[in-house]
mmCIF file of C-alpha atoms in Angstrom:
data_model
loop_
_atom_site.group_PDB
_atom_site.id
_atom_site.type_symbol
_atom_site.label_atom_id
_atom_site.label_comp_id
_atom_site.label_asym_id
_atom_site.label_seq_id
_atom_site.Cartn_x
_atom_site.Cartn_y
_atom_site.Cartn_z
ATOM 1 C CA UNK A 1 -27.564 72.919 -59.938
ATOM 2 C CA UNK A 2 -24.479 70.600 -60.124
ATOM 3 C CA UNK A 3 -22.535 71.225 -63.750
ATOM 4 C CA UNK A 4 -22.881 68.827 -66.340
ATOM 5 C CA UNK A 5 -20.595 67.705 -69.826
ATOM 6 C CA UNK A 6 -22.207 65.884 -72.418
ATOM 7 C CA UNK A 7 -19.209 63.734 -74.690
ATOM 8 C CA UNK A 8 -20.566 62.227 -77.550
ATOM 9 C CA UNK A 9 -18.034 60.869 -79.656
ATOM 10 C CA UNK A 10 -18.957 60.941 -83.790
ATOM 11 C CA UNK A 11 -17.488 59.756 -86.960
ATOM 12 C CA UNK A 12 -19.240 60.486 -90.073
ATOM 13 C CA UNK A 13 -22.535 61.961 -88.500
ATOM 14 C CA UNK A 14 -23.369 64.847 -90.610
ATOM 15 C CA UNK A 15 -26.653 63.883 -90.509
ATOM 16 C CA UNK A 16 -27.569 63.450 -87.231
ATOM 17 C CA UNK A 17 -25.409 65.060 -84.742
ATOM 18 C CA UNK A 18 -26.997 68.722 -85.156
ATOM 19 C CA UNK A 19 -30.307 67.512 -84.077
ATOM 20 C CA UNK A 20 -28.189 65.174 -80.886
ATOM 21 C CA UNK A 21 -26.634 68.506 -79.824
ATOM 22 C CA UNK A 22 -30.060 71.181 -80.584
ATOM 23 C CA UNK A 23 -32.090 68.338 -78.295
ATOM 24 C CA UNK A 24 -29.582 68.049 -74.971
ATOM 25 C CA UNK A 25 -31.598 69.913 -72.610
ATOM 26 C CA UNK A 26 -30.105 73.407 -71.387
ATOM 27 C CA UNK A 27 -29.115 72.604 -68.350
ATOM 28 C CA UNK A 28 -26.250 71.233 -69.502
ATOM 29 C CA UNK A 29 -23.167 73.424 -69.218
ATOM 30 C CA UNK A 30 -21.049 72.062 -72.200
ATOM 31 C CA UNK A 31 -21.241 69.903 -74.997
ATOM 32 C CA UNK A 32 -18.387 68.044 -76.317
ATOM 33 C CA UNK A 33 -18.113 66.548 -79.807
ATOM 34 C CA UNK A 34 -15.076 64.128 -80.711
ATOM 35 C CA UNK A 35 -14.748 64.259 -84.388
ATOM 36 C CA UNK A 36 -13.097 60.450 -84.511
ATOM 37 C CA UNK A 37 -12.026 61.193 -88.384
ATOM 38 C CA UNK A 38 -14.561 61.885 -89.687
ATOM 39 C CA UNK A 39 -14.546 63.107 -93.741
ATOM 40 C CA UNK A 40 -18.119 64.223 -93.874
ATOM 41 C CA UNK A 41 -19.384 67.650 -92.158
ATOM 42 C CA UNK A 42 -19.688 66.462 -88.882
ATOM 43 C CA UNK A 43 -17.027 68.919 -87.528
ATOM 44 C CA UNK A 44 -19.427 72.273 -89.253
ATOM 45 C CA UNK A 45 -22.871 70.881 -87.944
ATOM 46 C CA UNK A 46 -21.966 70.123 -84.477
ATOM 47 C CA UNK A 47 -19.986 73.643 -84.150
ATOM 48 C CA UNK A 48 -22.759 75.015 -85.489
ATOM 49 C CA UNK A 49 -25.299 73.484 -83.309
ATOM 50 C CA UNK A 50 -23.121 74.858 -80.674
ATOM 51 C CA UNK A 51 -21.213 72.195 -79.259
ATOM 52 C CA UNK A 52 -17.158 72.111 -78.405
ATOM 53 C CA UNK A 53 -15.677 70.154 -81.260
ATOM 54 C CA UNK A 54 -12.477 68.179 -80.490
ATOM 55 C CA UNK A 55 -10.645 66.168 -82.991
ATOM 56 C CA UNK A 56 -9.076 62.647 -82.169
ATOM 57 C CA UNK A 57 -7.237 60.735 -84.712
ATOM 58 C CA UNK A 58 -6.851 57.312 -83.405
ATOM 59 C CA UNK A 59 -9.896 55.373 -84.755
ATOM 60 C CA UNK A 60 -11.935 53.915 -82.067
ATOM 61 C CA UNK A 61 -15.167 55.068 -79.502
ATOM 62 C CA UNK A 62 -13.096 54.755 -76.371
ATOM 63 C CA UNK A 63 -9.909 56.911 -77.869
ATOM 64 C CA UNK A 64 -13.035 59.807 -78.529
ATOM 65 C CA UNK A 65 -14.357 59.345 -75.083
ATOM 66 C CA UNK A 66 -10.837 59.688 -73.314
ATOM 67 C CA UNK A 67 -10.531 62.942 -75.635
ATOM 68 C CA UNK A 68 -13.028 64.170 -73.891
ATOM 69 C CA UNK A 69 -12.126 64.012 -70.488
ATOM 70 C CA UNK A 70 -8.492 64.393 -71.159
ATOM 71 C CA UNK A 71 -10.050 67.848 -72.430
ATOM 72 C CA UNK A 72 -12.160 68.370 -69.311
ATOM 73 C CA UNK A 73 -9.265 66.919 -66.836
ATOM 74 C CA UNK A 74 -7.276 70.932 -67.856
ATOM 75 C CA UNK A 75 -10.597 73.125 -66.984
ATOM 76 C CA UNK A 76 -10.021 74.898 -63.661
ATOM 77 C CA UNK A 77 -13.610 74.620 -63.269
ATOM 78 C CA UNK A 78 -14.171 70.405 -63.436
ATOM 79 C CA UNK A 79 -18.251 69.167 -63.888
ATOM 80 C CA UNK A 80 -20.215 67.589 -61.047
ATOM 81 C CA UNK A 81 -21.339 64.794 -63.802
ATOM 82 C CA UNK A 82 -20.636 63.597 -67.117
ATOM 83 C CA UNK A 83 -23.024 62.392 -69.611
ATOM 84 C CA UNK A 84 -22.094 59.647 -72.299
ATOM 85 C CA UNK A 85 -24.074 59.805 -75.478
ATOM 86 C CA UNK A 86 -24.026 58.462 -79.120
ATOM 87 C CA UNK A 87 -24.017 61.437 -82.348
ATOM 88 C CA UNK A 88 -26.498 59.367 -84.455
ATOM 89 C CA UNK A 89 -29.664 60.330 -82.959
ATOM 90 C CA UNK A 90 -31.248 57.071 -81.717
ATOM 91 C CA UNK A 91 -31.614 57.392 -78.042
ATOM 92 C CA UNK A 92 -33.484 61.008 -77.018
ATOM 93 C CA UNK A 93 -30.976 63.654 -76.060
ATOM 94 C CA UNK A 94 -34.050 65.249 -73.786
ATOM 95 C CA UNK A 95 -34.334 62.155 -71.270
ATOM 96 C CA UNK A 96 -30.833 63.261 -70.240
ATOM 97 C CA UNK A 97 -32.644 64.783 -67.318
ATOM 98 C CA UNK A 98 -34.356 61.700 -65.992
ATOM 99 C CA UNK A 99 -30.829 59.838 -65.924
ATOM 100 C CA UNK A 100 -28.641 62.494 -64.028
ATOM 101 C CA UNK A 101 -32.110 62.909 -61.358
ATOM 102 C CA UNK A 102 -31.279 59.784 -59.428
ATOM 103 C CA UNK A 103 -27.515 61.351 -59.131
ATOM 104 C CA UNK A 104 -28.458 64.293 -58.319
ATOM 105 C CA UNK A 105 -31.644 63.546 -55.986
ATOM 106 C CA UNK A 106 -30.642 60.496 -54.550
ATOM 107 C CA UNK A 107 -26.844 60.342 -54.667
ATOM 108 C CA UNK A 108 -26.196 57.763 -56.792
ATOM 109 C CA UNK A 109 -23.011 57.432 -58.454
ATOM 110 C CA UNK A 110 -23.516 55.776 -62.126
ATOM 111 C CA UNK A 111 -26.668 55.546 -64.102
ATOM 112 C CA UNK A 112 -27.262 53.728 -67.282
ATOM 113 C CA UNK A 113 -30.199 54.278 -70.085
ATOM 114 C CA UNK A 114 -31.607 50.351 -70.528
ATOM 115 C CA UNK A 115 -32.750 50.221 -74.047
ATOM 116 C CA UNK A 116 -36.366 48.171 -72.983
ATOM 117 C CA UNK A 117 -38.015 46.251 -75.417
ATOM 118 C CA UNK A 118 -41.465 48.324 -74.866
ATOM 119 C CA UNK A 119 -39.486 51.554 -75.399
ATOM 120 C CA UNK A 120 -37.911 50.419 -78.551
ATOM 121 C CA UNK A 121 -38.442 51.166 -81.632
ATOM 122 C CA UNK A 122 -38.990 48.263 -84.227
ATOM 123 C CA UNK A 123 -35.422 47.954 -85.972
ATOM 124 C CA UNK A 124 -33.216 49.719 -83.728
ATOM 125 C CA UNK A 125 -31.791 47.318 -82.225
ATOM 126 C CA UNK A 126 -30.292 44.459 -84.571
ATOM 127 C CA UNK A 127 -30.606 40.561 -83.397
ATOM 128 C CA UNK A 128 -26.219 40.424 -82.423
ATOM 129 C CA UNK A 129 -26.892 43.701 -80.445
ATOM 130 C CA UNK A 130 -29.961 42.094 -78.194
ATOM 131 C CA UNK A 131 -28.322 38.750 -77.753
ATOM 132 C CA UNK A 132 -24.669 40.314 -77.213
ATOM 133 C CA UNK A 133 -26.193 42.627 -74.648
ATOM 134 C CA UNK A 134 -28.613 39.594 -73.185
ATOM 135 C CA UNK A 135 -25.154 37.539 -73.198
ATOM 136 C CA UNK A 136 -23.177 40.399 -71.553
ATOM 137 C CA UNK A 137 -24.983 41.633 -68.771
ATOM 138 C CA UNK A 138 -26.005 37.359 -67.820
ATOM 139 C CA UNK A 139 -22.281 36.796 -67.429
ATOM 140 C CA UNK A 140 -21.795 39.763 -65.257
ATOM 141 C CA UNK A 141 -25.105 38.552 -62.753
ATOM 142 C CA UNK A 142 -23.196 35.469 -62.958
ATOM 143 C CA UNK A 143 -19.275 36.565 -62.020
ATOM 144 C CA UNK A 144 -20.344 39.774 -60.259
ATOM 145 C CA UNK A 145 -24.289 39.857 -59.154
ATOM 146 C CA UNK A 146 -24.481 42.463 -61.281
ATOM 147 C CA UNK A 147 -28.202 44.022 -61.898
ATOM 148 C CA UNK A 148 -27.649 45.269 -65.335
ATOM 149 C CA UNK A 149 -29.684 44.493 -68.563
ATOM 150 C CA UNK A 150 -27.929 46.677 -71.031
ATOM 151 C CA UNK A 151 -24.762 48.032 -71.877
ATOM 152 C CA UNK A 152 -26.646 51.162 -73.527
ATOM 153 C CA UNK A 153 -24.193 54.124 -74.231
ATOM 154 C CA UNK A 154 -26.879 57.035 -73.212
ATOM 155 C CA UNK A 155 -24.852 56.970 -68.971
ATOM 156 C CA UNK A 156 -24.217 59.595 -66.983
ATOM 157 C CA UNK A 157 -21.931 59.500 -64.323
ATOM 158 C CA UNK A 158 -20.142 61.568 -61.335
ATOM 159 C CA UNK A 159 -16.855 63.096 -62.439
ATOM 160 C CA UNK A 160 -15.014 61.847 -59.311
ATOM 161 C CA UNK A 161 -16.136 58.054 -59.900
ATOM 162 C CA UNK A 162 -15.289 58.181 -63.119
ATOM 163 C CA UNK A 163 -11.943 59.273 -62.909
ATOM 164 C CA UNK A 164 -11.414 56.630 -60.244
ATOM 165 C CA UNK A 165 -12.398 54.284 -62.774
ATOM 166 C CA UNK A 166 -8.755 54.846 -64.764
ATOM 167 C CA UNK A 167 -10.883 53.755 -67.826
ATOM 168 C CA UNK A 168 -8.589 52.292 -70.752
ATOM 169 C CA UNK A 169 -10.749 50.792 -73.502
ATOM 170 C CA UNK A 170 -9.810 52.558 -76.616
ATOM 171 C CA UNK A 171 -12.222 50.801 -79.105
ATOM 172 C CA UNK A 172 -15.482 48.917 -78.065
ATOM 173 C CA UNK A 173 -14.821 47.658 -74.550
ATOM 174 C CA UNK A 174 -15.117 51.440 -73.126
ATOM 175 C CA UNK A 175 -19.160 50.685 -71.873
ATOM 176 C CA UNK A 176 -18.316 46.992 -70.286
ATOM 177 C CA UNK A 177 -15.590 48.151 -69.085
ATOM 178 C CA UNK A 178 -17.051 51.273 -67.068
ATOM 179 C CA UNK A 179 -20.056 48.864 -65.625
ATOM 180 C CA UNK A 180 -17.382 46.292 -64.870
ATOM 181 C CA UNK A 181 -15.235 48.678 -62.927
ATOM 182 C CA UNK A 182 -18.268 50.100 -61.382
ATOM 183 C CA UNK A 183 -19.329 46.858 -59.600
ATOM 184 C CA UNK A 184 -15.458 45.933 -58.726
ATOM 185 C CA UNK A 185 -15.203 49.668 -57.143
ATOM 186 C CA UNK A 186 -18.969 49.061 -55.419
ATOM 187 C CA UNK A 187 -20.184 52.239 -56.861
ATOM 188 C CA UNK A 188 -24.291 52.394 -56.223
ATOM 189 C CA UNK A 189 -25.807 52.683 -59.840
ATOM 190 C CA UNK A 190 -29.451 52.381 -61.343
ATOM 191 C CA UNK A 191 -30.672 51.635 -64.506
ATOM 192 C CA UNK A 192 -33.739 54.171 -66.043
ATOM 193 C CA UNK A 193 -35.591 52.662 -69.185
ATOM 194 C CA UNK A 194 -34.888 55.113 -72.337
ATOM 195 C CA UNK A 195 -36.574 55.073 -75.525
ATOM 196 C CA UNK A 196 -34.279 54.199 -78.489
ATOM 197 C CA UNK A 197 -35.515 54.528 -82.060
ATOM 198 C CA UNK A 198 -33.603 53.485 -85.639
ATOM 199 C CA UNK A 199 -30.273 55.136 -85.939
ATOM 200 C CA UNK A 200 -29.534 57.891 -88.324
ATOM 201 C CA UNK A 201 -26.926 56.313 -91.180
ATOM 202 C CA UNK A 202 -25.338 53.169 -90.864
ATOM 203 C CA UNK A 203 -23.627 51.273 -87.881
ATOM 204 C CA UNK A 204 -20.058 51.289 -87.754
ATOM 205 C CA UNK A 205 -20.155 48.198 -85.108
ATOM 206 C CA UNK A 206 -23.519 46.240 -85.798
ATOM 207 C CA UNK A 207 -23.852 47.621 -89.250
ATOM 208 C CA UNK A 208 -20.851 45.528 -90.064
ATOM 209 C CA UNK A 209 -19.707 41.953 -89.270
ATOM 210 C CA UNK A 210 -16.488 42.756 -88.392
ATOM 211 C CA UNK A 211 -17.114 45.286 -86.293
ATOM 212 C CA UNK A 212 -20.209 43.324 -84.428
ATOM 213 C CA UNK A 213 -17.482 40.055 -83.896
ATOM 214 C CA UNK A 214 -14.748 42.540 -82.780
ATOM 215 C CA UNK A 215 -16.954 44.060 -80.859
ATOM 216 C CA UNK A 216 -18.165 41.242 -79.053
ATOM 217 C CA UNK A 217 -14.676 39.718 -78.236
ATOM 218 C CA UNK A 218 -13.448 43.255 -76.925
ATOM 219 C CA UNK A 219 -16.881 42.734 -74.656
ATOM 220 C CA UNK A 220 -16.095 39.272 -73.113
ATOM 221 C CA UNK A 221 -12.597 39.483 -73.296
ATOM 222 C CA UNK A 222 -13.609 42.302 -70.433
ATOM 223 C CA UNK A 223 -15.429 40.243 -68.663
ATOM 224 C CA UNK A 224 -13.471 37.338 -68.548
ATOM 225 C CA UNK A 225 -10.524 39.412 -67.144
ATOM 226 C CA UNK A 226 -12.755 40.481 -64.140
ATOM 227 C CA UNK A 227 -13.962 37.382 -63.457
ATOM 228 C CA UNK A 228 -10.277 36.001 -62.599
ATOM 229 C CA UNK A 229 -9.732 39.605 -61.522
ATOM 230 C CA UNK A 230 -8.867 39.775 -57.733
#
């Protein structure tokens, strides 16, 4: 069985991440929490759920993900696959075996959860996040004949692509940015639909304007730099 890392970056997600972490399947080798500041007890329910806590100071979800595999990168024993996951409980930690199966059965290198309209739950998705992710993955068919409907942050990927990646976001670029580099790179990737239900707590990107606007000119200003990318 190849070795796999879940990295689920959290700030303030006391309530949620214990039940994220209890639900990963056991397969997985390791599970890595990023406490982004959080000032709840995030840090004492994921421990005690049993996951790897790691603390990163710089606010922002790509700073927690690059925690993570900066934290993986000094292992001497380095994971076959990485999973990407969110700590507030609205995608379903257990379908983390139907994304890694194409990778592992059928070799491909990137997989993304698409958040389907029949698989959702009423709510969980707010009316910015459909149309920016309608608006998103259009422009990238457009630029890039890209094949992707979501930018959903339930992925899983190979370690070795994703370190060729030389990801950089540090805020809310970081899932754009991996598909983008993914099609420049011509990695093979799928999409698998995922359930998604309402989130745990509130949003800290659509639950707030400024962080859905910011959030949406961190995602076009990404693709706009690929387009006139050579």
């Amino acid at each position: 069985m190849p070795k796999i890392k879940v990295i689920i970056p959290a700030y303030n997600e006391q309530d949620s991440i214990a039940n994220v972490v209890r639900d990963i399947p056991n397969s997985v080798e390791e599970v890595i929490v990023i406490n982004n500041n959080s000032t709840d007890n995030t840090v004492i329910n994921a421990r005690n759920a049993g996951a790897t806590v790691l603390t990163e100071t710089n606010k922002g979800y790509g700073y927690a993900c690059l925690k993570g595999m900066d934290y993986i990168a000094k292992l001497s024993k380095k994971p076959d696959i990485i999973v990407f996951l969110d700590g507030d409980y609205s995608d379903y930690p257990e379908e983390l075996t139907k994304l890694v199966a194409p990778i592992i059965n059928d070799n491909i290198d990137f997989v993304v959860g698409s958040r389907v309209k029949e698989l959702r739950e009423g709510g969980s998705m707010t009316p910015q996040q459909v149309f920016g992710n309608w608006l998103a993955t259009f422009l990238m068919k457009l630029f890039f004949g890209a094949k992707f409907t979501d930018l959903g942050p339930f992925r899983a990927i190979k370690y070795k692509e994703l370190l060729a990646l030389n990801m950089q976001d540090k805020t809310y670029g970081w899932t754009v940015e991996m598909q983008l580099k993914a099609l420049k790179q011509k990695l093979s990737y799928i999409e698998i639909p995922v359930r998604y239900k309402q989130r745990i707590g509130v949003s800290k990107v659509s639950g707030t304007l400024k962080g859905t606007i910011f959030a949406g000119f961190k995602i076009l200003g990404w693709i706009f730099k690929y387009s006139f990318k050579k």
